[in-house]
Amino acid sequence: MKNWIIGSIASIGLMFGISNQAIAQMPHEMQMNETEQSNGFRRIDQPLWLKRVVTAGGIGLIGVELWWFLFSKSKSRKADTSQGIQEATITVDGGYEPNRVVVAAGQPVRLSFDRRDPSSCLEAVRIPDFHIAKDLPLHQVTPIEFTPTQPGTYEFTCGMNMFRGVIEVQGSTPPETTSQTLTQALESKSTAQRIFVVFPNWGH
């Protein structure tokens, strides 16, 4: 019995000793494995001229995008009038063409958007000042009608606000101005007639 107890204690001690040794070796082995893995990914130093070329190319692309969206030349067109409605067709293909439409205030306007670009950004158009938001089906012409009452510049954009266009509303000549001009012309004619009556031989 005593020998069995001693043997059991010795066996348990041996088991603990092996376990401690295995546990002690695990971090060392893990560290070695991590070192080996880290050695597998070595840093590659690129030449300085290559870094400069990549940086300059990136800056150039950013500059081109800024110029395209902010400083590209706008294409303007005056709307045609047919049966009392001002009409203009806008092609939607990589933007809006024309991206500036000139109309007169106080007359109905019909803008026909001909979408040819499959980009999701251009699948809708918004004219916030007239509370208009409309989907533009691909390869279809979508008419949008409204009546501007005040002169000014009104913006229309795509659904993501990346592409923009402008509706320039110009004021029409008020009827009062025409009447005043006609009245002044009649008064001038009457004055000339009175002068001729008083001085019939004047100018001969």
mmCIF file of C-alpha atoms in Angstrom:
data_model
loop_
_atom_site.group_PDB
_atom_site.id
_atom_site.type_symbol
_atom_site.label_atom_id
_atom_site.label_comp_id
_atom_site.label_asym_id
_atom_site.label_seq_id
_atom_site.Cartn_x
_atom_site.Cartn_y
_atom_site.Cartn_z
ATOM 1 C CA MET A 1 0.000 0.000 0.000
ATOM 2 C CA LYS A 2 2.791 2.396 0.927
ATOM 3 C CA ASN A 3 4.651 1.605 -2.273
ATOM 4 C CA TRP A 4 1.447 2.200 -4.267
ATOM 5 C CA ILE A 5 0.934 5.599 -2.636
ATOM 6 C CA ILE A 6 4.562 6.552 -3.279
ATOM 7 C CA GLY A 7 4.251 5.368 -6.867
ATOM 8 C CA SER A 8 1.083 7.353 -7.347
ATOM 9 C CA ILE A 9 2.687 10.485 -5.905
ATOM 10 C CA ALA A 10 5.713 9.977 -8.144
ATOM 11 C CA SER A 11 3.497 9.505 -11.179
ATOM 12 C CA ILE A 12 1.534 12.654 -10.390
ATOM 13 C CA GLY A 13 4.769 14.590 -9.880
ATOM 14 C CA LEU A 14 6.119 13.332 -13.181
ATOM 15 C CA MET A 15 2.925 14.347 -14.940
ATOM 16 C CA PHE A 16 3.085 17.864 -13.456
ATOM 17 C CA GLY A 17 6.737 18.127 -14.424
ATOM 18 C CA ILE A 18 6.024 17.196 -18.049
ATOM 19 C CA SER A 19 3.061 19.596 -18.195
ATOM 20 C CA ASN A 20 5.095 22.483 -16.798
ATOM 21 C CA GLN A 21 7.871 21.794 -19.264
ATOM 22 C CA ALA A 22 5.404 21.715 -22.153
ATOM 23 C CA ILE A 23 3.770 24.955 -20.987
ATOM 24 C CA ALA A 24 7.152 26.583 -20.602
ATOM 25 C CA GLN A 25 8.130 25.588 -24.119
ATOM 26 C CA MET A 26 4.899 26.820 -25.750
ATOM 27 C CA PRO A 27 5.590 30.594 -25.605
ATOM 28 C CA HIS A 28 9.098 29.997 -26.865
ATOM 29 C CA GLU A 29 7.835 27.939 -29.783
ATOM 30 C CA MET A 30 5.100 30.460 -30.514
ATOM 31 C CA GLN A 31 7.630 33.257 -30.452
ATOM 32 C CA MET A 32 9.842 31.312 -32.844
ATOM 33 C CA ASN A 33 6.893 30.709 -35.183
ATOM 34 C CA GLU A 34 5.972 34.410 -35.112
ATOM 35 C CA THR A 35 9.581 35.306 -35.824
ATOM 36 C CA GLU A 36 9.668 32.915 -38.759
ATOM 37 C CA GLN A 37 6.383 34.315 -40.108
ATOM 38 C CA SER A 38 7.548 37.873 -39.711
ATOM 39 C CA ASN A 39 10.753 37.016 -41.530
ATOM 40 C CA GLY A 40 8.618 35.792 -44.434
ATOM 41 C CA PHE A 41 7.297 39.334 -45.052
ATOM 42 C CA ARG A 42 10.264 41.485 -45.758
ATOM 43 C CA ARG A 43 10.036 45.195 -46.344
ATOM 44 C CA ILE A 44 10.812 46.218 -49.895
ATOM 45 C CA ASP A 45 12.361 49.655 -50.238
ATOM 46 C CA GLN A 46 11.217 51.467 -53.355
ATOM 47 C CA PRO A 47 13.434 53.972 -55.153
ATOM 48 C CA LEU A 48 12.866 57.612 -54.254
ATOM 49 C CA TRP A 49 12.145 58.588 -57.859
ATOM 50 C CA LEU A 50 9.368 56.002 -58.057
ATOM 51 C CA LYS A 51 7.722 57.384 -54.917
ATOM 52 C CA ARG A 52 7.835 60.872 -56.406
ATOM 53 C CA VAL A 53 6.312 59.714 -59.681
ATOM 54 C CA VAL A 54 3.433 57.971 -57.873
ATOM 55 C CA THR A 55 2.798 61.040 -55.692
ATOM 56 C CA ALA A 56 2.851 63.414 -58.657
ATOM 57 C CA GLY A 57 0.477 61.144 -60.597
ATOM 58 C CA GLY A 58 -1.991 61.082 -57.707
ATOM 59 C CA ILE A 59 -1.922 64.870 -57.353
ATOM 60 C CA GLY A 60 -2.406 65.223 -61.106
ATOM 61 C CA LEU A 61 -5.489 62.985 -61.095
ATOM 62 C CA ILE A 62 -7.002 64.939 -58.209
ATOM 63 C CA GLY A 63 -6.374 68.178 -60.091
ATOM 64 C CA VAL A 64 -8.058 66.848 -63.233
ATOM 65 C CA GLU A 65 -11.130 65.773 -61.257
ATOM 66 C CA LEU A 66 -11.377 69.159 -59.549
ATOM 67 C CA TRP A 67 -11.086 70.943 -62.885
ATOM 68 C CA TRP A 68 -13.750 68.709 -64.414
ATOM 69 C CA PHE A 69 -16.285 69.253 -61.648
ATOM 70 C CA LEU A 70 -15.570 72.890 -60.810
ATOM 71 C CA PHE A 71 -13.909 74.704 -63.709
ATOM 72 C CA SER A 72 -14.956 72.924 -66.887
ATOM 73 C CA LYS A 73 -16.542 75.207 -69.464
ATOM 74 C CA SER A 74 -20.312 75.188 -69.321
ATOM 75 C CA LYS A 75 -22.420 74.675 -72.435
ATOM 76 C CA SER A 76 -25.343 77.041 -72.582
ATOM 77 C CA ARG A 77 -28.518 76.890 -74.655
ATOM 78 C CA LYS A 78 -31.595 79.062 -74.871
ATOM 79 C CA ALA A 79 -34.869 77.163 -74.704
ATOM 80 C CA ASP A 80 -37.057 77.080 -77.810
ATOM 81 C CA THR A 81 -40.653 78.273 -77.506
ATOM 82 C CA SER A 82 -43.421 76.156 -79.009
ATOM 83 C CA GLN A 83 -47.135 76.758 -78.352
ATOM 84 C CA GLY A 84 -46.354 78.903 -75.339
ATOM 85 C CA ILE A 85 -44.008 76.329 -73.725
ATOM 86 C CA GLN A 86 -40.241 76.793 -73.446
ATOM 87 C CA GLU A 87 -38.570 73.488 -74.360
ATOM 88 C CA ALA A 88 -35.019 72.161 -74.156
ATOM 89 C CA THR A 89 -33.538 68.643 -74.365
ATOM 90 C CA ILE A 90 -30.707 67.769 -71.976
ATOM 91 C CA THR A 91 -28.522 64.749 -72.751
ATOM 92 C CA VAL A 92 -27.492 62.811 -69.636
ATOM 93 C CA ASP A 93 -24.178 61.159 -70.516
ATOM 94 C CA GLY A 94 -21.238 61.626 -68.158
ATOM 95 C CA GLY A 95 -22.947 64.807 -67.000
ATOM 96 C CA TYR A 96 -25.501 67.172 -68.504
ATOM 97 C CA GLU A 97 -25.315 68.677 -71.990
ATOM 98 C CA PRO A 98 -26.151 71.472 -72.126
ATOM 99 C CA ASN A 99 -25.529 72.138 -68.468
ATOM 100 C CA ARG A 100 -26.960 75.658 -68.641
ATOM 101 C CA VAL A 101 -30.439 76.377 -69.994
ATOM 102 C CA VAL A 102 -31.710 79.940 -70.453
ATOM 103 C CA VAL A 103 -35.465 80.527 -70.101
ATOM 104 C CA ALA A 104 -37.802 83.466 -69.511
ATOM 105 C CA ALA A 105 -39.731 84.056 -66.316
ATOM 106 C CA GLY A 106 -43.488 83.671 -66.243
ATOM 107 C CA GLN A 107 -43.708 81.049 -69.010
ATOM 108 C CA PRO A 108 -44.021 77.239 -68.645
ATOM 109 C CA VAL A 109 -40.790 75.265 -69.102
ATOM 110 C CA ARG A 110 -40.399 71.663 -70.250
ATOM 111 C CA LEU A 111 -36.938 70.077 -69.819
ATOM 112 C CA SER A 112 -36.576 66.670 -71.493
ATOM 113 C CA PHE A 113 -33.776 64.587 -69.926
ATOM 114 C CA ASP A 114 -32.416 61.979 -72.365
ATOM 115 C CA ARG A 115 -30.463 59.543 -70.177
ATOM 116 C CA ARG A 116 -27.788 57.501 -71.959
ATOM 117 C CA ASP A 117 -25.347 56.907 -69.097
ATOM 118 C CA PRO A 118 -25.933 53.722 -67.006
ATOM 119 C CA SER A 119 -24.149 55.191 -63.987
ATOM 120 C CA SER A 120 -26.227 54.944 -60.819
ATOM 121 C CA CYS A 121 -25.270 58.525 -59.952
ATOM 122 C CA LEU A 122 -27.261 59.813 -62.927
ATOM 123 C CA GLU A 123 -30.376 57.723 -62.449
ATOM 124 C CA ALA A 124 -32.250 60.665 -60.905
ATOM 125 C CA VAL A 125 -32.375 64.456 -61.206
ATOM 126 C CA ARG A 126 -33.300 67.026 -58.591
ATOM 127 C CA ILE A 127 -34.314 70.680 -58.871
ATOM 128 C CA PRO A 128 -34.568 71.721 -55.203
ATOM 129 C CA ASP A 129 -35.881 75.265 -55.751
ATOM 130 C CA PHE A 130 -38.940 73.879 -57.553
ATOM 131 C CA HIS A 131 -39.316 70.856 -55.227
ATOM 132 C CA ILE A 132 -38.700 68.414 -58.094
ATOM 133 C CA ALA A 133 -37.051 64.990 -57.760
ATOM 134 C CA LYS A 134 -37.561 62.483 -60.557
ATOM 135 C CA ASP A 135 -36.053 59.168 -61.670
ATOM 136 C CA LEU A 136 -34.530 59.002 -65.150
ATOM 137 C CA PRO A 137 -34.981 55.547 -66.733
ATOM 138 C CA LEU A 138 -32.061 54.480 -68.918
ATOM 139 C CA HIS A 139 -32.440 55.051 -72.688
ATOM 140 C CA GLN A 140 -35.622 57.036 -72.188
ATOM 141 C CA VAL A 141 -36.562 60.701 -72.421
ATOM 142 C CA THR A 142 -38.141 62.017 -69.227
ATOM 143 C CA PRO A 143 -39.933 65.394 -69.398
ATOM 144 C CA ILE A 144 -40.029 67.701 -66.389
ATOM 145 C CA GLU A 145 -42.356 70.711 -66.399
ATOM 146 C CA PHE A 146 -42.469 73.773 -64.156
ATOM 147 C CA THR A 147 -43.067 77.521 -64.386
ATOM 148 C CA PRO A 148 -40.407 79.883 -63.002
ATOM 149 C CA THR A 149 -41.898 83.120 -61.735
ATOM 150 C CA GLN A 150 -38.803 84.943 -60.514
ATOM 151 C CA PRO A 151 -35.590 85.729 -62.443
ATOM 152 C CA GLY A 152 -32.482 84.083 -61.053
ATOM 153 C CA THR A 153 -30.195 81.067 -61.268
ATOM 154 C CA TYR A 154 -31.573 77.685 -60.227
ATOM 155 C CA GLU A 155 -29.445 74.542 -59.939
ATOM 156 C CA PHE A 156 -30.310 70.983 -60.880
ATOM 157 C CA THR A 157 -28.178 68.031 -59.761
ATOM 158 C CA CYS A 158 -27.885 64.270 -59.962
ATOM 159 C CA GLY A 159 -28.970 62.078 -57.082
ATOM 160 C CA MET A 160 -25.509 62.206 -55.460
ATOM 161 C CA ASN A 161 -24.868 65.930 -56.026
ATOM 162 C CA MET A 162 -21.799 65.158 -58.156
ATOM 163 C CA PHE A 163 -23.052 66.415 -61.536
ATOM 164 C CA ARG A 164 -24.715 69.805 -61.769
ATOM 165 C CA GLY A 165 -26.489 72.074 -64.189
ATOM 166 C CA VAL A 166 -28.062 75.533 -64.106
ATOM 167 C CA ILE A 167 -31.386 76.977 -65.203
ATOM 168 C CA GLU A 168 -30.963 80.688 -65.872
ATOM 169 C CA VAL A 169 -34.289 82.482 -65.630
ATOM 170 C CA GLN A 170 -34.299 85.903 -67.256
ATOM 171 C CA GLY A 171 -36.895 88.564 -66.626
ATOM 172 C CA SER A 172 -39.274 89.469 -69.434
ATOM 173 C CA THR A 173 -40.017 93.089 -70.402
ATOM 174 C CA PRO A 174 -43.006 94.308 -68.369
ATOM 175 C CA PRO A 175 -45.985 95.571 -70.367
ATOM 176 C CA GLU A 176 -45.833 98.902 -68.489
ATOM 177 C CA THR A 177 -42.414 99.610 -69.951
ATOM 178 C CA THR A 178 -43.709 99.151 -73.509
ATOM 179 C CA SER A 179 -46.684 101.442 -72.826
ATOM 180 C CA GLN A 180 -44.446 104.104 -71.374
ATOM 181 C CA THR A 181 -42.159 103.944 -74.400
ATOM 182 C CA LEU A 182 -45.120 104.297 -76.788
ATOM 183 C CA THR A 183 -46.531 107.204 -74.799
ATOM 184 C CA GLN A 184 -43.197 109.011 -74.868
ATOM 185 C CA ALA A 185 -42.940 108.496 -78.631
ATOM 186 C CA LEU A 186 -46.430 109.951 -79.177
ATOM 187 C CA GLU A 187 -45.661 112.933 -76.957
ATOM 188 C CA SER A 188 -42.460 113.608 -78.899
ATOM 189 C CA LYS A 189 -44.361 113.463 -82.202
ATOM 190 C CA SER A 190 -47.026 115.838 -80.882
ATOM 191 C CA THR A 191 -44.384 118.290 -79.702
ATOM 192 C CA ALA A 192 -42.709 118.225 -83.122
ATOM 193 C CA GLN A 193 -46.051 118.931 -84.817
ATOM 194 C CA ARG A 194 -46.712 121.904 -82.535
ATOM 195 C CA ILE A 195 -43.304 123.360 -83.315
ATOM 196 C CA PHE A 196 -43.975 122.976 -87.037
ATOM 197 C CA VAL A 197 -47.298 124.791 -86.705
ATOM 198 C CA VAL A 198 -45.748 127.738 -84.830
ATOM 199 C CA PHE A 199 -42.735 127.961 -87.123
ATOM 200 C CA PRO A 200 -43.922 126.644 -90.517
ATOM 201 C CA ASN A 201 -40.863 127.989 -92.374
ATOM 202 C CA TRP A 202 -38.347 126.823 -89.790
ATOM 203 C CA GLY A 203 -35.573 124.834 -91.302
ATOM 204 C CA HIS A 204 -36.012 126.216 -94.919
#
